[in-house]
Coordinates of N, CA and C in Angstrom, one line a residue:
M1 N 0.9 -1.2 0.0 CA 0.0 0.0 0.0 C 0.9 1.3 -0.1
E2 N 0.6 2.1 -0.9 CA 1.2 3.4 -1.0 C 1.1 4.2 0.3
K3 N 2.1 5.0 0.7 CA 2.0 5.7 1.9 C 0.8 6.8 1.9
W4 N 0.6 7.4 0.7 CA -0.5 8.3 0.6 C -2.0 7.7 0.8
Q5 N -1.9 6.3 0.6 CA -3.2 5.7 0.7 C -3.5 5.2 2.1
D6 N -2.5 5.4 2.9 CA -2.8 5.1 4.4 C -4.0 5.9 4.9
P7 N -5.0 5.2 5.5 CA -6.2 5.9 6.1 C -5.9 7.0 7.1
K8 N -4.8 6.9 7.8 CA -4.4 7.9 8.8 C -4.0 9.2 8.0
I9 N -3.2 8.9 7.0 CA -2.7 10.1 6.1 C -3.8 10.8 5.4
I10 N -4.8 10.0 4.9 CA -6.0 10.5 4.3 C -6.8 11.3 5.2
A11 N -6.9 10.7 6.5 CA -7.8 11.4 7.5 C -7.1 12.7 7.9
L12 N -5.7 12.7 7.9 CA -5.0 13.9 8.4 C -5.1 14.9 7.3
W13 N -5.1 14.6 6.1 CA -5.3 15.7 4.9 C -6.7 16.3 4.9
I14 N -7.6 15.3 5.2 CA -8.9 15.8 5.3 C -9.2 16.7 6.5
A15 N -8.5 16.5 7.6 CA -8.6 17.4 8.7 C -7.9 18.7 8.4
I16 N -6.8 18.7 7.6 CA -6.1 19.9 7.3 C -6.9 20.7 6.5
I17 N -7.6 20.0 5.4 CA -8.4 20.8 4.4 C -9.6 21.4 5.3
L18 N -10.2 20.6 6.0 CA -11.4 21.1 6.8 C -11.1 22.4 7.7
V19 N -9.8 22.2 8.3 CA -9.4 23.4 9.1 C -9.2 24.6 8.3
L20 N -8.6 24.3 7.1 CA -8.3 25.4 6.2 C -9.5 26.0 5.6
V21 N -10.6 25.2 5.3 CA -11.7 25.7 4.8 C -12.6 26.5 5.9
F22 N -12.5 25.9 7.2 CA -13.1 26.6 8.3 C -12.5 27.9 8.5
T23 N -11.1 27.9 8.5 CA -10.4 29.2 8.7 C -10.7 30.3 7.6
I24 N -10.9 29.8 6.4 CA -11.3 30.8 5.3 C -12.6 31.4 5.4
I25 N -13.5 30.4 5.9 CA -14.9 30.8 6.2 C -14.9 31.8 7.4
L26 N -14.3 31.6 8.4 CA -14.2 32.5 9.5 C -13.6 33.8 9.1
F27 N -12.6 33.9 8.2 CA -12.0 35.1 7.7 C -13.0 35.9 6.9
V28 N -13.7 35.1 5.9 CA -14.7 35.8 5.1 C -15.8 36.4 6.0
V29 N -16.3 35.6 7.0 CA -17.4 36.1 7.9 C -16.9 37.2 8.7
K30 N -15.6 37.2 9.1 CA -15.1 38.3 9.9 C -15.1 39.6 8.9
I31 N -14.7 39.4 7.6 CA -14.6 40.6 6.8 C -16.0 41.2 6.6
M32 N -16.9 40.2 6.3 CA -18.3 40.5 6.0 C -18.9 41.3 7.3
H33 N -18.6 40.8 8.5 CA -19.1 41.4 9.7 C -18.5 42.8 9.9
T34 N -17.3 42.9 9.7 CA -16.7 44.2 9.8 C -17.2 45.2 8.8
G35 N -17.4 44.7 7.6 CA -18.0 45.6 6.5 C -19.5 45.9 6.8
Y36 N -20.2 45.0 7.4 CA -21.5 45.4 7.7 C -21.6 46.2 8.9
K37 N -20.8 46.1 9.9 CA -20.7 47.0 11.1 C -20.4 48.5 10.6
R38 N -19.4 48.5 9.7 CA -19.1 49.8 9.2 C -20.2 50.4 8.5
M39 N -20.9 49.7 7.7 CA -22.1 50.2 6.9 C -23.2 50.7 7.8
V40 N -23.4 49.8 8.9 CA -24.5 50.1 9.9 C -24.0 51.5 10.7
Q41 N -22.8 51.6 11.1 CA -22.4 52.8 11.7 C -22.6 54.0 10.8
A42 N -22.1 53.8 9.6 CA -22.3 55.0 8.6 C -23.6 55.4 8.5
N43 N -24.6 54.5 8.4 CA -26.0 54.8 8.2 C -26.5 55.5 9.4
L44 N -26.1 54.9 10.6 CA -26.4 55.7 12.0 C -25.9 57.1 11.9
R45 N -24.7 57.3 11.6 CA -24.2 58.6 11.5 C -24.9 59.6 10.6
Q46 N -25.3 59.0 9.4 CA -26.0 59.7 8.3 C -27.5 60.0 9.0
A47 N -28.1 59.0 9.5 CA -29.4 59.2 10.1 C -29.3 60.3 11.3
Q48 N -28.3 60.4 12.1 CA -28.1 61.3 13.2 C -27.9 62.6 12.5
M49 N -27.1 62.8 11.5 CA -26.8 64.1 10.9 C -28.1 64.6 10.3
Q50 N -29.0 63.7 9.6 CA -30.2 64.2 9.1 C -31.2 64.6 10.2
L51 N -31.1 63.8 11.3 CA -32.0 64.1 12.4 C -31.6 65.5 13.0
E52 N -30.4 65.7 13.1 CA -29.9 67.1 13.7 C -30.1 68.1 12.8
H53 N -30.0 67.9 11.5 CA -30.3 68.9 10.4 C -31.8 69.4 10.4
Q54 N -32.7 68.3 10.6 CA -34.0 68.6 10.5 C -34.4 69.3 11.7
K55 N -33.8 68.9 12.9 CA -34.1 69.7 14.1 C -33.7 71.0 14.1
K56 N -32.5 71.4 13.4 CA -32.1 72.7 13.2 C -33.1 73.5 12.4
L57 N -33.5 72.9 11.3 CA -34.4 73.5 10.4 C -35.8 73.9 11.2
T58 N -36.3 72.8 11.9 CA -37.4 73.2 12.7 C -37.3 74.2 13.7
E59 N -36.1 74.4 14.3 CA -35.9 75.4 15.2 C -35.8 76.7 14.5
T60 N -35.1 76.7 13.4 CA -35.0 77.8 12.5 C -36.4 78.4 12.1
S61 N -37.3 77.4 11.7 CA -38.7 77.7 11.3 C -39.4 78.5 12.4
L62 N -39.4 77.9 13.6 CA -40.0 78.4 14.7 C -39.5 79.8 15.1
Q63 N -38.1 80.0 15.0 CA -37.5 81.4 15.2 C -38.0 82.3 14.1
A64 N -38.0 81.9 12.9 CA -38.5 82.6 11.8 C -39.9 83.2 12.1
Q65 N -40.8 82.3 12.5 CA -42.1 82.5 12.8 C -42.2 83.7 13.9
E66 N -41.5 83.5 15.0 CA -41.5 84.5 16.0 C -40.8 85.8 15.6
K67 N -39.9 85.7 14.7 CA -39.3 87.0 14.1 C -40.3 87.7 13.4
E68 N -41.0 86.9 12.5 CA -42.2 87.6 11.7 C -43.2 88.2 12.4
R69 N -43.6 87.5 13.6 CA -44.6 88.0 14.4 C -44.1 89.3 15.1
T70 N -42.9 89.3 15.6 CA -42.4 90.5 16.2 C -42.3 91.7 15.1
R71 N -41.9 91.3 14.0 CA -41.9 92.4 12.9 C -43.2 93.0 12.7
I72 N -44.3 92.1 12.4 CA -45.6 92.6 12.2 C -46.2 93.4 13.4
A73 N -45.9 92.9 14.6 CA -46.3 93.6 15.8 C -45.8 95.0 15.8
S74 N -44.5 95.1 15.4 CA -43.8 96.3 15.4 C -44.5 97.3 14.4
D75 N -44.7 96.7 13.2 CA -45.4 97.5 12.1 C -46.7 98.0 12.6
L76 N -47.5 97.2 13.2 CA -48.7 97.6 13.7 C -48.6 98.7 14.8
H77 N -47.7 98.6 15.7 CA -47.6 99.5 16.8 C -47.0 100.8 16.3
D78 N -45.9 100.6 15.6 CA -45.1 102.0 15.2 C -45.7 102.6 14.1
S79 N -46.3 102.0 13.2 CA -46.9 102.7 11.9 C -48.2 102.9 11.9
L80 N -49.1 101.6 12.0 CA -50.5 101.8 11.9 C -51.2 102.4 13.1
I81 N -50.9 101.9 14.3 CA -51.5 102.3 15.5 C -51.1 103.8 15.8
G82 N -49.8 104.1 15.5 CA -49.4 105.5 15.7 C -50.2 106.5 14.8
K83 N -50.4 106.1 13.5 CA -51.2 107.0 12.7 C -52.6 107.2 13.2
L84 N -53.2 106.1 13.5 CA -54.5 106.0 13.9 C -54.7 107.0 15.3
T85 N -53.8 106.9 16.2 CA -53.7 107.7 17.4 C -53.6 109.2 17.1
V86 N -52.7 109.5 16.2 CA -52.7 111.0 15.6 C -54.0 111.4 15.1
I87 N -54.8 110.5 14.3 CA -56.0 110.8 13.6 C -57.0 111.1 14.7
R88 N -57.0 110.3 15.8 CA -58.0 110.4 16.9 C -57.8 111.9 17.4
M89 N -56.5 112.1 17.8 CA -56.2 113.3 18.5 C -56.7 114.5 17.6
K90 N -56.3 114.5 16.4 CA -56.7 115.6 15.5 C -58.1 115.7 15.3
S91 N -58.8 114.5 15.3 CA -60.3 114.6 15.2 C -60.9 115.4 16.5
Q92 N -60.4 114.9 17.6 CA -60.9 115.5 18.9 C -60.6 117.1 19.0
L93 N -59.5 117.5 18.3 CA -59.1 118.9 18.4 C -59.9 119.6 17.2
G94 N -60.6 119.0 16.4 CA -61.4 119.6 15.4 C -60.6 120.2 14.3
L95 N -59.5 119.5 14.0 CA -58.6 120.1 12.8 C -59.2 119.7 11.5
P96 N -58.7 120.4 10.3 CA -59.3 120.2 9.0 C -59.4 118.7 8.7
L97 N -60.4 118.5 7.9 CA -60.7 117.0 7.4 C -59.6 116.6 6.4
T98 N -58.9 117.6 5.8 CA -57.9 117.3 4.7 C -56.7 116.6 5.4
D99 N -56.4 117.2 6.6 CA -55.2 116.6 7.2 C -55.6 115.1 7.7
I100 N -56.8 114.9 8.3 CA -57.2 113.7 8.7 C -57.4 112.7 7.6
D101 N -57.8 113.1 6.5 CA -58.0 112.4 5.3 C -56.7 111.8 4.7
S102 N -55.6 112.7 4.8 CA -54.2 112.2 4.4 C -53.6 111.2 5.3
L103 N -53.9 111.3 6.5 CA -53.5 110.4 7.5 C -54.2 109.0 7.5
L104 N -55.5 109.0 7.1 CA -56.3 107.9 6.9 C -55.8 107.2 5.6
G105 N -55.4 107.9 4.5 CA -54.9 107.2 3.5 C -53.6 106.5 3.7
E106 N -52.7 107.1 4.5 CA -51.6 106.4 4.8 C -51.7 105.3 5.6
S107 N -52.7 105.3 6.5 CA -53.0 104.2 7.4 C -53.6 103.0 6.5
I108 N -54.4 103.3 5.5 CA -54.9 102.3 4.7 C -53.8 101.6 4.0
T109 N -52.8 102.4 3.5 CA -51.6 102.0 2.7 C -50.8 100.9 3.6
D110 N -50.6 101.5 5.0 CA -49.9 100.5 5.8 C -50.5 99.3 6.1
A111 N -51.9 99.3 6.3 CA -52.7 98.1 6.6 C -52.6 97.2 5.4
R112 N -52.7 97.7 4.1 CA -52.7 96.9 3.0 C -51.2 96.2 2.8
R113 N -50.2 96.9 3.2 CA -48.9 96.3 3.1 C -48.7 95.3 4.1
I114 N -49.2 95.4 5.3 CA -49.0 94.4 6.4 C -49.9 93.3 6.0
S115 N -51.0 93.4 5.4 CA -51.9 92.3 5.0 C -51.1 91.5 3.9
H116 N -50.5 92.3 2.9 CA -49.8 91.5 1.8 C -48.7 90.8 2.4
D117 N -47.9 91.3 3.3 CA -46.9 90.7 3.9 C -47.3 89.3 4.5
L118 N -48.5 89.3 5.1 CA -49.0 88.1 5.9 C -49.3 87.1 4.8
T119 N -50.1 87.4 3.9 CA -50.6 86.5 2.8 C -50.9 87.2 1.6
P120 N -50.2 87.0 0.5 CA -50.5 87.9 -0.7 C -51.9 87.5 -1.2
P121 N -52.7 88.5 -1.6 CA -54.1 88.3 -2.0 C -54.2 87.5 -3.4
L122 N -55.3 86.7 -3.5 CA -55.5 86.0 -4.6 C -54.2 85.2 -5.0
L123 N -53.6 84.5 -4.0 CA -52.5 83.8 -4.3 C -52.5 82.7 -5.4
E124 N -53.6 81.9 -5.4 CA -53.7 80.8 -6.4 C -53.9 81.4 -7.8
Q125 N -54.6 82.5 -7.9 CA -54.9 83.1 -9.2 C -54.0 84.0 -9.8
T126 N -53.1 84.5 -9.0 CA -52.1 85.6 -9.3 C -50.8 84.9 -9.9
D127 N -50.3 85.5 -10.9 CA -49.0 84.9 -11.6 C -47.8 85.2 -10.5
I128 N -46.9 84.3 -10.6 CA -45.7 84.4 -9.7 C -45.0 85.8 -9.9
A129 N -44.9 86.2 -11.2 CA -44.2 87.5 -11.4 C -44.9 88.6 -10.9
D130 N -46.3 88.6 -10.9 CA -47.0 89.7 -10.2 C -47.0 89.7 -8.8
L131 N -46.8 88.5 -8.2 CA -46.8 88.4 -6.7 C -45.4 89.0 -6.3
I132 N -44.4 88.7 -7.1 CA -43.0 89.3 -6.7 C -43.1 90.8 -6.9
E133 N -43.6 91.2 -8.0 CA -43.7 92.6 -8.2 C -44.5 93.5 -7.0
N134 N -45.6 92.8 -6.6 CA -46.4 93.4 -5.5 C -45.5 93.5 -4.2
I135 N -44.8 92.3 -4.0 CA -44.1 92.3 -2.7 C -42.8 93.3 -2.6
I136 N -42.2 93.6 -3.8 CA -41.0 94.5 -3.8 C -41.5 95.9 -4.0
D137 N -42.7 96.2 -4.5 CA -43.1 97.6 -4.8 C -42.9 98.5 -3.6
P138 N -43.4 98.1 -2.3 CA -43.3 99.1 -1.3 C -41.8 99.5 -0.9
W139 N -40.9 98.6 -1.2 CA -39.4 98.8 -0.9 C -38.9 99.9 -1.9
R140 N -39.5 100.2 -3.0 CA -39.0 101.2 -3.9 C -38.9 102.6 -3.3
Q141 N -39.6 102.7 -2.3 CA -39.5 104.0 -1.5 C -38.1 104.3 -0.8
K142 N -37.4 103.2 -0.5 CA -36.2 103.1 0.1 C -35.0 103.1 -0.8
M143 N -35.1 102.4 -1.9 CA -34.0 102.2 -2.9 C -34.5 101.9 -4.2
D144 N -33.6 102.0 -5.2 CA -34.0 101.8 -6.6 C -34.1 100.2 -6.9
I145 N -35.2 99.8 -7.2 CA -35.4 98.3 -7.4 C -35.9 98.0 -8.9
V146 N -35.1 97.3 -9.5 CA -35.5 96.9 -11.0 C -35.9 95.4 -11.0
F147 N -37.2 95.1 -11.5 CA -37.6 93.7 -11.7 C -37.8 93.5 -13.1
Y148 N -37.1 92.4 -13.6 CA -37.3 92.1 -15.0 C -37.5 90.6 -15.2
T149 N -38.3 90.1 -16.1 CA -38.5 88.8 -16.1 C -38.1 88.1 -17.5
D150 N -38.0 86.8 -17.6 CA -37.7 86.1 -18.9 C -38.6 84.9 -18.8
I151 N -39.8 85.0 -19.3 CA -40.7 83.9 -19.2 C -40.7 83.2 -20.5
R152 N -40.0 82.0 -20.5 CA -40.0 81.2 -21.7 C -41.0 80.0 -21.8
S153 N -41.8 79.8 -20.6 CA -42.7 78.8 -20.6 C -43.8 79.2 -19.5
R154 N -45.0 79.1 -19.8 CA -46.0 79.4 -18.9 C -46.4 78.2 -18.1
H155 N -46.4 78.3 -16.7 CA -46.9 77.3 -15.8 C -47.7 77.7 -14.7
N156 N -48.6 76.9 -14.2 CA -49.5 77.2 -13.2 C -48.8 76.7 -11.9
F157 N -47.9 77.6 -11.4 CA -47.2 77.1 -10.1 C -48.2 76.8 -9.0
A158 N -47.7 75.8 -8.2 CA -48.5 75.5 -7.1 C -48.5 76.6 -6.0
A159 N -49.6 76.8 -5.3 CA -49.7 77.9 -4.4 C -48.6 77.9 -3.3
S160 N -48.2 76.6 -2.9 CA -47.2 76.6 -1.8 C -45.9 76.9 -2.3
S161 N -45.6 76.6 -3.7 CA -44.4 77.1 -4.2 C -44.3 78.6 -4.5
K162 N -45.4 79.2 -4.8 CA -45.4 80.7 -4.9 C -45.1 81.4 -3.6
I163 N -45.8 80.9 -2.5 CA -45.6 81.6 -1.3 C -44.1 81.5 -0.9
Q164 N -43.6 80.3 -1.0 CA -42.2 80.1 -0.7 C -41.2 81.0 -1.4
L165 N -41.4 81.2 -2.7 CA -40.6 82.1 -3.6 C -40.8 83.5 -3.2
V166 N -42.1 83.9 -2.9 CA -42.2 85.2 -2.5 C -41.6 85.6 -1.2
R167 N -41.6 84.6 -0.3 CA -41.0 84.8 1.1 C -39.5 84.9 0.9
V168 N -38.9 84.2 -0.1 CA -37.5 84.3 -0.3 C -37.1 85.6 -0.8
V169 N -37.9 86.1 -1.7 CA -37.6 87.5 -2.2 C -37.8 88.5 -1.0
Q170 N -38.8 88.3 -0.2 CA -39.0 89.2 0.9 C -37.9 89.3 1.9
E171 N -37.3 88.0 2.2 CA -36.3 88.0 3.2 C -35.0 88.4 2.6
L172 N -34.7 88.2 1.3 CA -33.5 88.7 0.8 C -33.4 90.3 0.7
I173 N -34.5 90.9 0.3 CA -34.6 92.2 0.3 C -34.6 92.9 1.7
T174 N -35.2 92.3 2.7 CA -35.1 92.8 4.1 C -33.7 92.7 4.6
N175 N -33.0 91.7 4.3 CA -31.5 91.6 4.6 C -30.7 92.7 3.9
I176 N -31.1 92.9 2.7 CA -30.3 93.9 2.0 C -30.5 95.2 2.6
V177 N -31.8 95.7 2.9 CA -32.1 97.0 3.5 C -31.4 97.0 4.9
K178 N -31.4 96.0 5.7 CA -30.9 96.0 7.0 C -29.3 95.9 7.1
H179 N -28.6 95.2 6.1 CA -27.2 95.0 6.2 C -26.3 95.5 5.1
A180 N -26.9 95.5 3.8 CA -26.0 95.8 2.7 C -25.7 97.2 2.5
E181 N -26.4 98.2 2.9 CA -26.2 99.6 2.7 C -26.2 99.9 1.1
A182 N -27.2 99.1 0.5 CA -27.3 99.2 -0.9 C -28.3 100.4 -1.4
T183 N -28.0 100.8 -2.6 CA -28.9 101.8 -3.2 C -29.7 101.3 -4.3
A184 N -29.3 100.2 -4.8 CA -30.0 99.6 -5.9 C -29.9 98.1 -6.0
V185 N -31.1 97.5 -6.3 CA -31.3 96.1 -6.4 C -31.9 95.6 -7.7
A186 N -31.5 94.5 -8.2 CA -31.9 94.0 -9.4 C -32.5 92.6 -9.2
V187 N -33.8 92.3 -9.4 CA -34.4 91.1 -9.3 C -34.8 90.5 -10.6
H188 N -34.3 89.3 -10.8 CA -34.4 88.7 -12.3 C -35.2 87.4 -12.1
L189 N -36.4 87.2 -12.7 CA -37.0 85.9 -12.6 C -37.1 85.3 -14.0
R190 N -36.5 84.1 -14.1 CA -36.6 83.3 -15.4 C -37.2 82.1 -15.2
I191 N -38.1 81.8 -16.0 CA -38.9 80.5 -16.1 C -38.8 79.8 -17.4
T192 N -38.2 78.6 -17.3 CA -38.1 77.7 -18.5 C -39.1 76.6 -18.3
A193 N -39.0 75.5 -19.4 CA -40.0 74.4 -19.3 C -39.7 73.6 -18.1
R194 N -38.5 73.6 -17.5 CA -38.1 72.8 -16.4 C -37.7 73.4 -15.0
T195 N -37.4 74.6 -15.1 CA -36.9 75.3 -14.0 C -37.3 76.7 -13.8
C196 N -37.3 77.3 -12.5 CA -37.5 78.6 -12.3 C -36.2 79.2 -11.6
I197 N -35.6 80.2 -12.2 CA -34.3 80.7 -11.7 C -34.6 82.1 -11.2
L198 N -34.3 82.4 -9.9 CA -34.6 83.5 -9.4 C -33.1 84.2 -9.0
T199 N -32.9 85.4 -9.4 CA -31.6 86.2 -9.1 C -31.9 87.4 -8.3
V200 N -31.3 87.8 -7.3 CA -31.3 89.1 -6.6 C -29.9 89.5 -6.4
K201 N -29.7 90.8 -7.0 CA -28.3 91.2 -6.9 C -28.5 92.7 -6.5
D202 N -27.6 93.1 -5.4 CA -27.5 94.4 -5.0 C -26.1 95.0 -5.1
N203 N -26.1 96.4 -4.9 CA -24.8 97.1 -5.2 C -24.2 97.6 -3.7
G204 N -24.5 96.8 -2.7 CA -24.1 97.1 -1.4 C -22.7 96.8 -1.1
K205 N -22.4 96.8 0.3 CA -21.0 96.6 0.7 C -20.5 95.3 0.5
G206 N -21.3 94.3 0.4 CA -20.8 92.9 0.2 C -20.2 92.4 1.4
F207 N -19.7 91.1 1.4 CA -19.1 90.5 2.6 C -18.3 89.3 2.0
D208 N -17.4 88.7 3.0 CA -16.5 87.7 2.6 C -17.3 86.3 2.8
T209 N -17.6 85.7 1.8 CA -18.4 84.4 2.0 C -17.6 83.3 2.6
S210 N -16.3 83.4 2.6 CA -15.6 82.2 3.3 C -15.7 82.3 4.7
I211 N -16.1 83.4 5.3 CA -16.2 83.4 6.7 C -17.7 83.7 7.1
L212 N -18.6 83.4 6.1 CA -20.0 83.6 6.3 C -20.4 82.6 7.4
K213 N -21.2 83.2 8.4 CA -21.9 82.3 9.4 C -23.4 82.4 9.0
K214 N -23.9 81.2 9.1 CA -25.4 81.1 8.8 C -26.2 81.6 10.0
G215 N -26.7 82.8 9.7 CA -27.6 83.4 10.5 C -29.1 82.9 10.4
L216 N -29.9 83.5 11.0 CA -31.5 83.2 10.9 C -31.8 83.3 9.5
G217 N -31.4 84.3 8.8 CA -31.8 84.5 7.4 C -31.5 83.3 6.4
L218 N -30.3 83.0 6.6 CA -29.7 82.0 5.7 C -30.3 80.6 6.1
H219 N -30.5 80.3 7.3 CA -31.2 79.1 7.8 C -32.7 79.0 7.3
S220 N -33.3 80.1 7.3 CA -34.7 80.2 6.8 C -34.6 79.9 5.3
L221 N -33.6 80.6 4.6 CA -33.5 80.3 3.2 C -33.2 78.9 2.9
E222 N -32.4 78.3 3.6 CA -32.1 76.8 3.4 C -33.3 76.0 3.6
M223 N -34.2 76.4 4.7 CA -35.3 75.6 4.9 C -36.3 75.6 3.8
R224 N -36.4 76.8 3.2 CA -37.4 77.0 2.0 C -36.7 76.3 0.8
M225 N -35.5 76.3 0.6 CA -34.8 75.6 -0.5 C -35.1 74.0 -0.4
Q226 N -35.0 73.6 0.8 CA -35.3 72.1 1.1 C -36.8 71.8 0.8
Y227 N -37.6 72.7 1.1 CA -39.1 72.4 0.7 C -39.4 72.3 -0.7
L228 N -38.6 73.3 -1.5 CA -38.9 73.4 -2.9 C -38.0 72.6 -3.6
S229 N -37.1 71.8 -3.0 CA -36.2 70.9 -3.7 C -35.2 71.7 -4.6
A230 N -35.0 72.8 -4.2 CA -34.1 73.8 -5.0 C -32.7 74.0 -4.3
S231 N -32.0 74.6 -5.1 CA -30.5 74.8 -4.8 C -30.3 76.4 -4.9
Y232 N -29.3 76.9 -4.1 CA -28.9 78.3 -4.2 C -27.5 78.6 -4.0
K233 N -27.0 79.7 -4.4 CA -25.6 80.1 -4.3 C -25.6 81.5 -4.0
V234 N -24.7 82.0 -3.1 CA -24.5 83.3 -2.7 C -23.0 83.7 -3.2
K235 N -23.0 84.7 -4.0 CA -21.7 85.3 -4.5 C -21.5 86.7 -3.9
S236 N -20.4 86.9 -3.2 CA -20.2 88.3 -2.7 C -18.7 88.5 -2.4
K237 N -18.2 89.7 -2.5 CA -16.9 90.1 -2.1 C -17.1 91.5 -1.4
P238 N -16.2 91.9 -0.3 CA -16.4 93.2 0.2 C -16.2 94.2 -0.9
G239 N -17.2 95.2 -0.9 CA -17.2 96.3 -1.8 C -17.7 96.0 -3.1
T240 N -18.3 94.7 -3.4 CA -18.7 94.5 -4.8 C -20.2 94.0 -4.7
G241 N -20.9 94.2 -3.6 CA -22.3 93.8 -3.6 C -22.4 92.4 -3.4
T242 N -23.7 91.8 -3.6 CA -24.1 90.5 -3.2 C -25.0 90.0 -4.4
R243 N -24.8 88.8 -4.8 CA -25.6 88.1 -5.8 C -26.1 86.7 -5.3
T244 N -27.4 86.6 -5.1 CA -27.9 85.3 -4.8 C -28.7 84.7 -5.9
V245 N -28.5 83.4 -6.3 CA -29.2 82.7 -7.4 C -29.7 81.5 -6.9
I246 N -31.1 81.3 -7.2 CA -31.8 80.2 -6.7 C -32.4 79.5 -7.9
V247 N -32.2 78.2 -7.9 CA -32.6 77.3 -9.1 C -33.7 76.3 -8.5
C248 N -34.8 76.4 -9.0 CA -35.9 75.7 -8.4 C -36.6 74.9 -9.5
P249 N -36.7 73.6 -9.4 CA -37.4 72.7 -10.5 C -38.8 73.1 -10.4
Y250 N -39.4 73.0 -11.6 CA -40.8 73.4 -11.7 C -41.7 72.4 -11.0
K251 N -42.7 72.9 -10.2 CA -43.6 72.1 -9.4 C -45.1 72.7 -9.7
N252 N -45.8 71.9 -10.3 CA -47.3 72.3 -10.4 C -48.3 71.8 -9.4
E253 N -49.5 72.1 -9.6 CA -50.5 71.7 -8.6 C -50.6 70.2 -8.4
S254 N -50.4 69.4 -9.4 CA -50.7 68.0 -9.4 C -49.4 67.3 -8.7
D255 N -48.4 68.0 -8.4 CA -47.1 67.4 -7.8 C -47.2 67.3 -6.3
E256 N -48.3 68.1 -5.8 CA -48.3 68.3 -4.2 C -49.0 67.1 -3.8

């Protein structure tokens, strides 16, 4: 009998092969387990980041709502209520009706502006370009604002998309008035078959975007961009003004 045919030798080789196969299996299982563990950890980190991001957006939304309520309360107190108080005093003193009528006209204008800020009238029936025109018109008393459009395709925008775009324009111009020290603003609305592109550019003092800290305004903008599935980019340098470009995919009523 050949030595390799010895049952003990055969059993030894079988044992060696089994040990080798078992070792390979353990090695493969170990690698798969490590890879799976890393994948689970990565998914958990991603989920945690998304949760924290959503929490931050929710907090920003609440802060933005409180800021908007404070602004409206200030408008009512400082502008509308102040004028109405003066009207009452002049009426009690018996002053000419022409003076009272002038103040009443200003009060009606203020009330209409505050009402438009809360919810633009005829939102569903009004074209997005007209809504933007209405929202920027009162600011023309403070600076030169040019609004031009490039409508290449007509769409019936969803009411929710309209209000978000209007709020974006409102917030950007408010920030310009408060911080940019600008004298002129250009607002450009371009609508194609697939996208809506909104550009707001001012000639203000600008800033260094590399050290830009996301304040409430930018967090609010980011929240609206997420809702619209849109993207945005802010370009600015000290002394050169600021340009904000927003690209929003078209969304109609049936998409909601």
